[in-house]
Coordinates of C-alpha atoms and ligand atoms in Angstrom, one line a residue:
M1 CA -12.1 -10.7 -11.5
F2 CA -11.6 -6.9 -11.0
K3 CA -10.8 -4.7 -13.7
F4 CA -7.6 -2.5 -12.9
T5 CA -7.2 0.9 -14.8
N6 CA -5.1 -0.3 -17.7
N7 CA -4.4 3.3 -19.3
F8 CA -3.2 6.1 -17.4
N9 CA -2.5 8.4 -20.1
C10 CA -5.3 11.4 -19.6
C11 CA -5.8 14.7 -18.0
K12 CA -5.8 14.5 -14.5
A13 CA -6.9 18.0 -13.6
V14 CA -9.8 17.6 -11.5
H15 CA -11.9 20.5 -12.8
C16 CA -11.2 19.9 -16.5
K17 CA -13.6 18.7 -18.8
N18 CA -11.1 16.2 -19.9
F19 CA -10.5 14.6 -16.4
G20 CA -9.9 10.8 -16.6
V21 CA -11.0 10.9 -20.2
L22 CA -9.0 8.8 -22.5
N23 CA -8.1 9.7 -26.2
S24 CA -9.8 13.1 -26.3
K25 CA -9.3 15.4 -29.2
D26 CA -7.6 17.5 -27.4
Y27 CA -4.4 15.8 -26.5
I28 CA -1.0 15.9 -27.7
H29 CA 0.1 12.2 -27.1
K30 CA 4.1 12.2 -26.0
S31 CA 4.6 15.8 -26.0
T32 CA 8.0 17.0 -25.0
K33 CA 7.1 20.4 -24.7
L34 CA 8.3 20.8 -20.9
G35 CA 11.3 18.5 -21.5
Y36 CA 9.9 15.6 -20.4
L37 CA 7.5 13.2 -22.1
S38 CA 4.1 14.0 -21.4
I39 CA 0.4 13.9 -22.2
E40 CA -0.3 17.8 -23.1
C41 CA -4.3 18.5 -22.5
K42 CA -4.7 21.7 -24.5
L43 CA -8.0 22.3 -23.1
C44 CA -6.5 23.2 -19.4
G45 CA -2.9 23.1 -20.4
S46 CA -1.8 20.5 -18.3
N47 CA 1.1 18.1 -19.0
P48 CA 1.0 15.2 -16.9
P49 CA 4.0 12.7 -17.1
W50 CA 3.4 9.9 -19.7
I51 CA 3.0 6.7 -18.2
N52 CA 4.1 3.3 -19.4
N53 CA 1.0 1.3 -19.0
E54 CA 2.4 -1.8 -19.7
L55 CA 5.1 -1.8 -16.7
V56 CA 2.0 -0.8 -14.4
A57 CA -0.1 -3.5 -15.4
N58 CA 2.9 -6.1 -15.1
I59 CA 3.7 -5.1 -11.8
I60 CA 0.1 -5.0 -10.4
K61 CA 0.0 -8.6 -11.5
E62 CA 2.9 -9.2 -9.4
K63 CA 1.6 -7.3 -6.5
L64 CA -1.5 -9.1 -6.3
D65 CA 0.0 -12.3 -5.8
I66 CA 2.4 -10.8 -3.0
H67 CA -0.4 -9.1 -1.2
F68 CA -3.9 -11.2 -1.6
S69 CA -3.2 -14.5 -2.9
A70 CA -2.3 -16.0 0.4
K71 CA -5.7 -17.7 0.2
L72 CA -5.8 -21.3 2.0
N73 CA -8.5 -23.8 1.4
H74 CA -10.6 -22.1 -1.2
C75 CA -10.6 -23.1 -5.0
P76 CA -6.9 -22.5 -6.4
K77 CA -8.6 -22.0 -10.1
C78 CA -11.3 -19.7 -9.7
S79 CA -11.1 -18.1 -6.0
C80 CA -7.5 -17.1 -5.7
Y81 CA -7.5 -13.7 -4.5
F82 CA -8.4 -12.0 -1.5
F83 CA -11.3 -9.0 -1.9
F84 CA -10.9 -9.8 -5.9
D85 CA -12.6 -12.8 -5.8
K86 CA -15.5 -14.6 -4.7
N87 CA -15.2 -17.1 -2.2
T88 CA -16.7 -20.4 -4.0
S89 CA -18.9 -23.3 -2.2
L90 CA -16.8 -26.2 -1.7
H91 CA -18.0 -29.8 -1.3
K92 CA -16.1 -32.7 0.9
Y93 CA -14.4 -35.0 -1.7
G94 CA -12.8 -37.8 0.5
F95 CA -9.4 -38.1 1.7
T96 CA -5.9 -38.4 0.4
S97 CA -3.8 -41.8 1.1
S98 CA -2.5 -39.6 4.0
G99 CA -5.7 -38.7 5.5
R100 CA -5.9 -35.2 4.2
Q101 CA -9.4 -33.7 3.6
R102 CA -10.2 -33.2 -0.2
K103 CA -12.6 -30.8 -1.3
Q104 CA -14.4 -30.1 -4.8
C105 CA -15.1 -26.5 -5.8
A106 CA -18.9 -26.2 -6.7
Q107 CA -18.3 -23.7 -9.4
C108 CA -15.3 -25.2 -11.9
G109 CA -15.4 -29.0 -10.1
L110 CA -11.7 -28.8 -9.5
V111 CA -10.6 -30.9 -6.8
F112 CA -7.9 -30.2 -4.3
T113 CA -6.1 -31.1 -0.9
M114 CA -7.0 -28.8 1.9
A115 CA -4.0 -27.2 3.9
N116 CA -3.0 -28.2 6.9
F117 CA -0.1 -27.5 9.1
K118 CA 1.4 -29.8 11.8
K119 CA 4.8 -28.7 12.4
T120 CA 3.5 -26.0 15.3
E121 CA 6.9 -26.1 17.2
K122 CA 8.7 -25.6 14.4
L123 CA 6.7 -22.4 13.2
K124 CA 6.8 -20.9 16.4
S125 CA 10.6 -21.3 16.5
V126 CA 10.8 -19.6 13.5
L127 CA 8.2 -17.1 14.3
S128 CA 10.2 -16.2 17.6
T129 CA 13.4 -15.4 15.6
I130 CA 11.4 -12.7 13.6
V131 CA 9.8 -11.3 16.8
S132 CA 13.3 -11.0 18.1
A133 CA 14.4 -9.4 14.7
Q134 CA 17.6 -11.9 14.4
E135 CA 20.2 -11.6 11.9
T136 CA 19.6 -14.9 9.2
R137 CA 22.3 -16.9 9.9
K138 CA 21.8 -16.6 13.9
A139 CA 18.1 -17.4 13.4
I140 CA 18.9 -20.7 11.4
K141 CA 21.6 -21.8 14.1
T142 CA 18.8 -21.1 16.7
T143 CA 16.1 -23.1 15.2
G144 CA 18.3 -25.8 14.7
L145 CA 16.8 -25.9 11.2
S146 CA 18.6 -26.4 7.7
P147 CA 18.6 -23.2 5.9
K148 CA 16.2 -24.9 3.3
S149 CA 13.8 -25.6 6.3
Y150 CA 14.0 -22.6 7.7
Y151 CA 13.0 -20.3 4.6
F152 CA 10.0 -23.2 4.0
Y153 CA 8.9 -22.3 7.7
L154 CA 9.1 -19.1 7.0
Q155 CA 7.3 -19.0 3.9
Q156 CA 4.3 -21.1 5.6
L157 CA 4.2 -18.6 8.6
S158 CA 4.0 -15.5 6.0
L159 CA 1.1 -17.3 4.6
I160 CA -0.7 -18.4 7.6
L161 CA -0.8 -15.3 9.0
A162 CA -1.6 -13.5 5.5
N163 CA -4.8 -15.8 5.3
F164 CA -5.7 -15.2 8.5
S165 CA -5.5 -11.3 8.6
R166 CA -7.0 -11.0 4.9
L167 CA -10.0 -13.1 6.0
N168 CA -10.6 -11.0 9.1
E169 CA -10.4 -7.8 6.9
E170 CA -12.7 -9.0 4.4
K171 CA -15.4 -9.4 7.0
I172 CA -15.3 -6.1 8.3
I173 CA -14.2 -3.8 5.3
E174 CA -17.7 -3.7 3.9
R175 CA -18.8 -0.4 5.4
K176 CA -20.8 2.6 4.7
H177 CA -18.1 4.7 4.9
L178 CA -14.1 4.0 4.8
G179 CA -11.1 6.7 5.7
L180 CA -7.6 6.1 4.2
H181 CA -4.5 7.4 4.8
S182 CA -1.5 6.8 2.6
E183 CA 2.3 8.0 3.2
G184 CA 5.2 6.9 1.6
K185 CA 8.8 5.9 3.3
V186 CA 12.0 4.7 2.5
L187 CA 13.0 1.5 4.6
S188 CA 16.9 1.3 4.4
L189 CA 18.6 -2.1 4.5
I190 CA 22.4 -2.9 4.7
H191 CA 24.9 -2.3 1.8
K192 CA 22.7 0.7 0.5
R193 CA 19.9 -1.7 -0.5
G194 CA 16.5 -0.8 0.4
V195 CA 12.8 0.1 -0.8
Y196 CA 10.6 2.6 -1.2
S197 CA 7.4 1.9 0.3
L198 CA 3.7 3.1 0.4
I199 CA 1.8 2.4 3.6
T200 CA -1.8 2.9 3.6
T201 CA -4.0 2.6 7.1
E202 CA -7.2 2.8 7.8
I203 CA -7.2 6.3 9.5
N204 CA -9.5 5.7 12.6
S205 CA -7.7 2.6 13.7
G206 CA -4.2 2.9 12.3
Y207 CA -4.4 -0.3 10.7
V208 CA -2.2 -1.4 8.1
L209 CA -4.3 -2.4 5.0
L210 CA -1.2 -2.5 2.5
Q211 CA 2.3 -1.8 2.3
S212 CA 3.7 -2.2 -1.3
H213 CA 7.4 -1.3 -2.3
N214 CA 9.3 -0.2 -5.4
L215 CA 11.1 -3.8 -5.8
T216 CA 10.3 -6.0 -8.6
R217 CA 11.5 -9.1 -10.5
T218 CA 9.4 -8.0 -13.4
S219 CA 11.5 -7.5 -16.3
L220 CA 12.1 -3.6 -17.2
H221 CA 13.5 -1.2 -20.0
A222 CA 16.3 0.4 -19.0
E223 CA 14.7 3.8 -18.8
D224 CA 12.3 2.3 -16.3
I225 CA 15.1 1.1 -13.6
Y226 CA 15.7 3.6 -10.7
Q227 CA 19.1 4.0 -10.8
T228 CA 19.9 8.0 -9.1
Q229 CA 21.8 9.2 -6.1
N230 CA 19.5 12.2 -6.6
N231 CA 17.0 12.9 -3.7
T232 CA 14.0 15.4 -4.1
I233 CA 12.1 14.2 -1.0
V234 CA 10.2 17.4 0.0
V235 CA 11.8 18.7 3.5
D236 CA 10.0 21.0 6.2
N237 CA 12.6 23.4 6.8
N238 CA 11.6 26.0 9.8
A239 CA 9.0 28.1 8.8
E240 CA 7.3 30.7 10.6
S241 CA 3.9 29.9 9.9
I242 CA 2.0 26.7 8.3
E243 CA 1.5 28.7 5.2
E244 CA 5.0 29.6 4.8
M245 CA 5.8 25.8 5.6
L246 CA 3.4 24.8 2.5
I247 CA 4.8 27.4 0.3
N248 CA 8.0 26.0 1.0
R249 CA 6.6 22.1 0.2
Y250 CA 5.4 23.6 -3.2
T251 CA 8.8 25.3 -4.1
Q252 CA 10.6 22.1 -3.7
N253 CA 8.2 20.4 -5.9
M254 CA 8.6 22.7 -8.7
E255 CA 12.0 22.5 -8.5
R256 CA 11.7 18.9 -9.7
K257 CA 12.1 18.1 -13.6
H258 CA 8.3 17.3 -13.2
F259 CA 6.1 17.3 -10.5
E260 CA 5.5 13.4 -10.1
Q261 CA 9.3 12.9 -10.2
L262 CA 10.3 12.0 -6.7
L263 CA 13.4 10.7 -6.3
V264 CA 14.9 9.0 -2.8
G265 CA 18.3 9.2 -3.1
E266 CA 21.0 6.2 -3.7
L267 CA 18.8 2.8 -2.9
K268 CA 20.1 -0.5 -4.4
A269 CA 17.9 -3.2 -5.3
L270 CA 18.2 -6.8 -3.8
A271 CA 19.4 -9.7 -5.4
K272 CA 18.0 -10.6 -8.9
C273 CA 15.5 -7.7 -8.5
K274 CA 15.2 -4.2 -10.0
L275 CA 13.6 -0.8 -8.6
I276 CA 11.2 1.6 -10.3
Y277 CA 10.8 5.0 -9.7
P278 CA 8.5 5.9 -7.1
D279 CA 5.9 7.5 -9.3
K280 CA 5.2 4.4 -10.7
L281 CA 4.7 2.6 -7.3
A282 CA 2.0 5.0 -6.7
Y283 CA 0.0 4.3 -9.5
I284 CA 0.0 0.7 -8.7
H285 CA -0.3 1.1 -4.9
F286 CA -3.5 2.9 -5.3
Q287 CA -4.8 0.4 -7.7
L288 CA -4.5 -2.4 -5.3
L289 CA -6.4 -0.2 -2.7
N290 CA -9.4 -0.7 -4.7
A291 CA -9.5 -4.2 -2.8
F292 CA -11.0 -2.2 0.3
T293 CA -12.4 0.5 -1.5
R294 CA -14.7 -1.0 -4.0
K295 CA -16.6 -2.3 -0.6
A296 CA -17.2 0.8 0.8
L297 CA -20.0 3.1 -0.1
K298 CA -18.4 6.2 0.3
Y299 CA -14.8 6.9 1.0
D300 CA -11.9 9.5 1.9
H301 CA -8.5 8.9 1.2
F302 CA -6.2 11.3 2.9
I303 CA -2.7 11.1 1.0
E304 CA 1.0 12.7 2.0
H305 CA 1.3 16.4 0.6
E306 CA 3.5 14.8 -2.3
S307 CA 2.6 15.5 -5.6
T308 CA 3.8 12.3 -6.8
L309 CA 0.9 10.6 -4.9
R310 CA -2.0 13.0 -6.3
A311 CA -2.4 11.3 -10.1
G312 CA -2.0 7.6 -9.1
A313 CA -5.0 8.4 -6.1
L314 CA -7.2 10.0 -8.6
M315 CA -6.9 7.8 -11.1
A316 CA -7.9 5.1 -8.8
S317 CA -11.1 6.7 -7.7
L318 CA -12.2 8.1 -10.7
K319 CA -15.4 6.5 -11.1
E320 CA -16.2 7.3 -7.6
I321 CA -14.8 10.8 -7.8
K322 CA -17.2 11.6 -10.4
K323 CA -20.0 10.2 -8.6
S324 CA -19.1 12.0 -5.4
N325 CA -18.7 8.7 -3.6
A326 CA -14.8 9.3 -2.8
A327 CA -12.9 12.4 -1.9
V328 CA -9.0 12.6 -1.9
Y329 CA -7.4 15.0 0.1
F330 CA -3.3 16.2 0.8
F331 CA -2.5 15.7 4.2
L332 CA -0.2 17.1 6.5
P333 CA 0.3 16.4 10.1
L334 CA 1.4 19.2 12.7
S335 CA 2.6 18.9 15.7
R336 CA 0.4 21.9 16.8
A337 CA -1.9 24.1 14.7
K338 CA -0.4 27.5 14.6
E339 CA -3.1 29.4 12.4
N340 CA -6.5 28.6 10.7
L341 CA -5.9 28.9 7.0
N342 CA -9.9 28.2 6.5
G343 CA -9.6 27.6 2.8
K344 CA -6.7 29.9 1.4
K345 CA -5.5 29.5 -1.5
I346 CA -1.7 27.9 -1.7
G347 CA 0.7 27.3 -4.3
W348 CA 1.1 26.8 -8.2
W349 CA -2.3 25.2 -8.6
N350 CA -4.1 27.4 -6.1
D351 CA -4.8 24.5 -3.7
R352 CA -7.2 25.7 -1.1
W353 CA -5.6 24.4 2.7
Y354 CA -7.4 24.1 5.9
T355 CA -6.3 23.5 9.3
N356 CA -7.8 21.7 12.2
E357 CA -6.0 20.8 15.4
F358 CA -4.4 17.5 13.9
A359 CA -3.2 18.8 10.4
A360 CA -3.4 20.8 7.3
Y361 CA -5.5 19.4 4.9
C362 CA -6.3 20.3 0.9
P363 CA -9.4 18.6 -0.8
I364 CA -8.2 17.9 -4.0
T365 CA -11.5 16.5 -5.6
S366 CA -13.9 18.7 -4.3
I367 CA -14.9 22.3 -3.3
M368 CA -15.1 22.1 0.7
K369 CA -17.5 24.3 2.4
D370 CA -15.8 26.5 4.9
N371 CA -15.5 24.6 8.1
A372 CA -17.1 21.6 6.7
A373 CA -16.1 18.2 9.1
I374 CA -14.0 15.8 7.5
P375 CA -13.5 12.5 9.0
L376 CA -9.7 13.4 10.5
K377 CA -8.2 12.7 13.4
E378 CA -4.9 12.3 14.6
A379 CA -3.0 10.1 12.0
N380 CA 0.6 9.1 13.2
D381 CA 0.0 5.2 12.9
I382 CA 2.3 5.1 9.5
N383 CA 5.0 6.7 11.3
L384 CA 4.8 4.4 14.1
F385 CA 4.5 1.4 11.5
Y386 CA 7.7 2.9 9.9
S387 CA 9.6 3.0 13.1
Y388 CA 8.4 -0.5 14.2
L389 CA 9.4 -2.0 10.7
D390 CA 12.7 -0.2 11.0
T391 CA 13.5 -1.9 14.1
H392 CA 12.0 -5.3 13.9
I393 CA 12.9 -6.3 9.9
N394 CA 16.0 -8.1 9.3
K395 CA 18.3 -5.6 7.6
G396 CA 20.5 -8.3 6.2
V397 CA 17.5 -9.5 4.2
N398 CA 18.7 -9.9 0.4
S399 CA 16.0 -11.9 -1.1
F400 CA 12.6 -10.8 -2.8
N401 CA 10.4 -13.5 -1.3
V402 CA 12.2 -13.4 2.2
L403 CA 11.6 -9.8 2.3
N404 CA 8.1 -10.0 1.3
Q405 CA 7.1 -12.7 3.9
L406 CA 8.9 -10.5 6.4
L407 CA 7.2 -7.4 5.5
E408 CA 3.7 -9.4 5.5
I409 CA 4.4 -11.1 9.1
Q410 CA 5.5 -7.9 10.7
R411 CA 2.1 -6.0 9.1
V412 CA 0.3 -8.7 10.8
L413 CA 2.0 -8.6 14.2
F414 CA 1.9 -4.9 13.8
N415 CA -2.0 -5.0 13.5
Y416 CA -2.9 -7.8 15.9
C417 CA 0.2 -7.7 18.8
E418 CA 1.2 -4.1 19.5
L419 CA -1.0 -2.4 21.9
T420 CA -1.4 1.2 22.0
A421 CA -3.5 2.7 25.4
Q422 CA -4.3 -1.3 26.0
Q423 CA -5.6 -1.9 22.1
S424 CA -4.3 -3.4 18.8
R425 CA -5.2 -1.9 15.8
A426 CA -7.2 -5.1 15.0
N427 CA -9.4 -4.0 18.2
R428 CA -9.8 -0.6 17.1
I429 CA -11.0 -1.5 13.7
G430 CA -13.2 -4.0 15.1
I431 CA -11.7 -7.5 13.8
T432 CA -11.3 -8.8 17.1
D433 CA -12.0 -7.8 21.1
K434 CA -9.0 -10.1 22.1
T435 CA -5.2 -9.1 22.1
Y436 CA -2.7 -11.4 21.1
T437 CA 1.1 -12.1 21.5
P438 CA 2.8 -13.4 18.4
E439 CA 2.6 -17.1 19.8
S440 CA -1.1 -16.7 20.9
L441 CA -1.8 -15.3 17.5
L442 CA -0.4 -18.0 15.5
D443 CA -2.1 -20.7 17.6
E444 CA -5.4 -19.0 16.4
A445 CA -4.8 -18.6 13.0
L446 CA -3.4 -22.2 12.7
Q447 CA -6.6 -23.4 14.6
S448 CA -8.6 -21.6 12.4
I449 CA -7.3 -23.4 9.2
N450 CA -6.9 -26.8 10.9
A451 CA -10.9 -26.5 12.1
Ligands
ZN1 ZN1 -7.0 18.7 -19.0
ZN2 ZN1 -13.2 -23.3 -8.6

């Protein structure tokens, strides 16, 4: 199993000798010098906020199960996660009394029954209620199923589509270069419920690889529970120039208690859940992206210009950054480039900013040569996915599992069935040449499992 970073309390200033170094003698642990708990690096004078490592580790475990464990027909003991576990070879091992194939894992000897989905019509009727974004009570009525059966088939549907899409992703993600793009969005539901979510796409295709949110069922200390009305989301006011706009954004960051303190206004948790602060989700989400990046020789990660995301992205790529195999950039899409910044130093940290025809961007981890080509194209897909979710998700959802199942189903439908210029994102990333309707996608996913 892959080993995630388990200690985030270190200097995160890229050009400091202590960058990513644990337990340096230059550190003051849990310093309160600036009015918040931090790890002070005496060498560079930085004070990154103190991170509760245990909280991050617990939620990484929870999210692994949500996003990567929908693995059908592989050994449930030694091959439970996509990307992070190897697939083991299996031997046929007779049939159950009801005629279902059993297999034995060659590695650990475990015998298990292969999944097989026969109630195709029921799965299809549940799928159609999701495609038409029906409110739950109406959806249950439309399908003629009991509530219990409806939720059962919803869970199966999510499992089937997740398994299909993750298997396909595993085949294509091993590549020389990978470009990732990440942004945070608030997804609002009814009764002021909602989640702050982080979305990551493959930058050339817009294919959504991972979408995680700040809702959890793990137990939290009171100080870790998100409960505030405040909003510190950076907004773009009218600015004369890109430079002025960027200065404005840095100024808004400086007004925070600390620069990772992103607050997203009033947000209520779903039943039996709690919300964590957005900055913690950033550490968790970017660790999970190792699923995709660890198979690429080199990668570039373009993150939203939001200081909350910076440290989490750096910590997730620490080893690769030090070997110059990974680079992290701040990224700000522009409707039109008004001027050429060409490496101008902007903001408190003297970040160097560049522009091309699509965006302003700032290399966080490397020193760029002027006019160096970067693999950055127009990247509006996260906004498109977010609008898609906003119109397609059942806003009345009030269950942790159901929300996760709906989000995963919608991620797969968006990637495979939503077309722009006659191509789906799954086409563009190279997973398939076919285009699918939700129904034909389910058919194919079922065939691949039952084959
Ligand atoms: Zn330092
Ligand atoms: Zn096994």
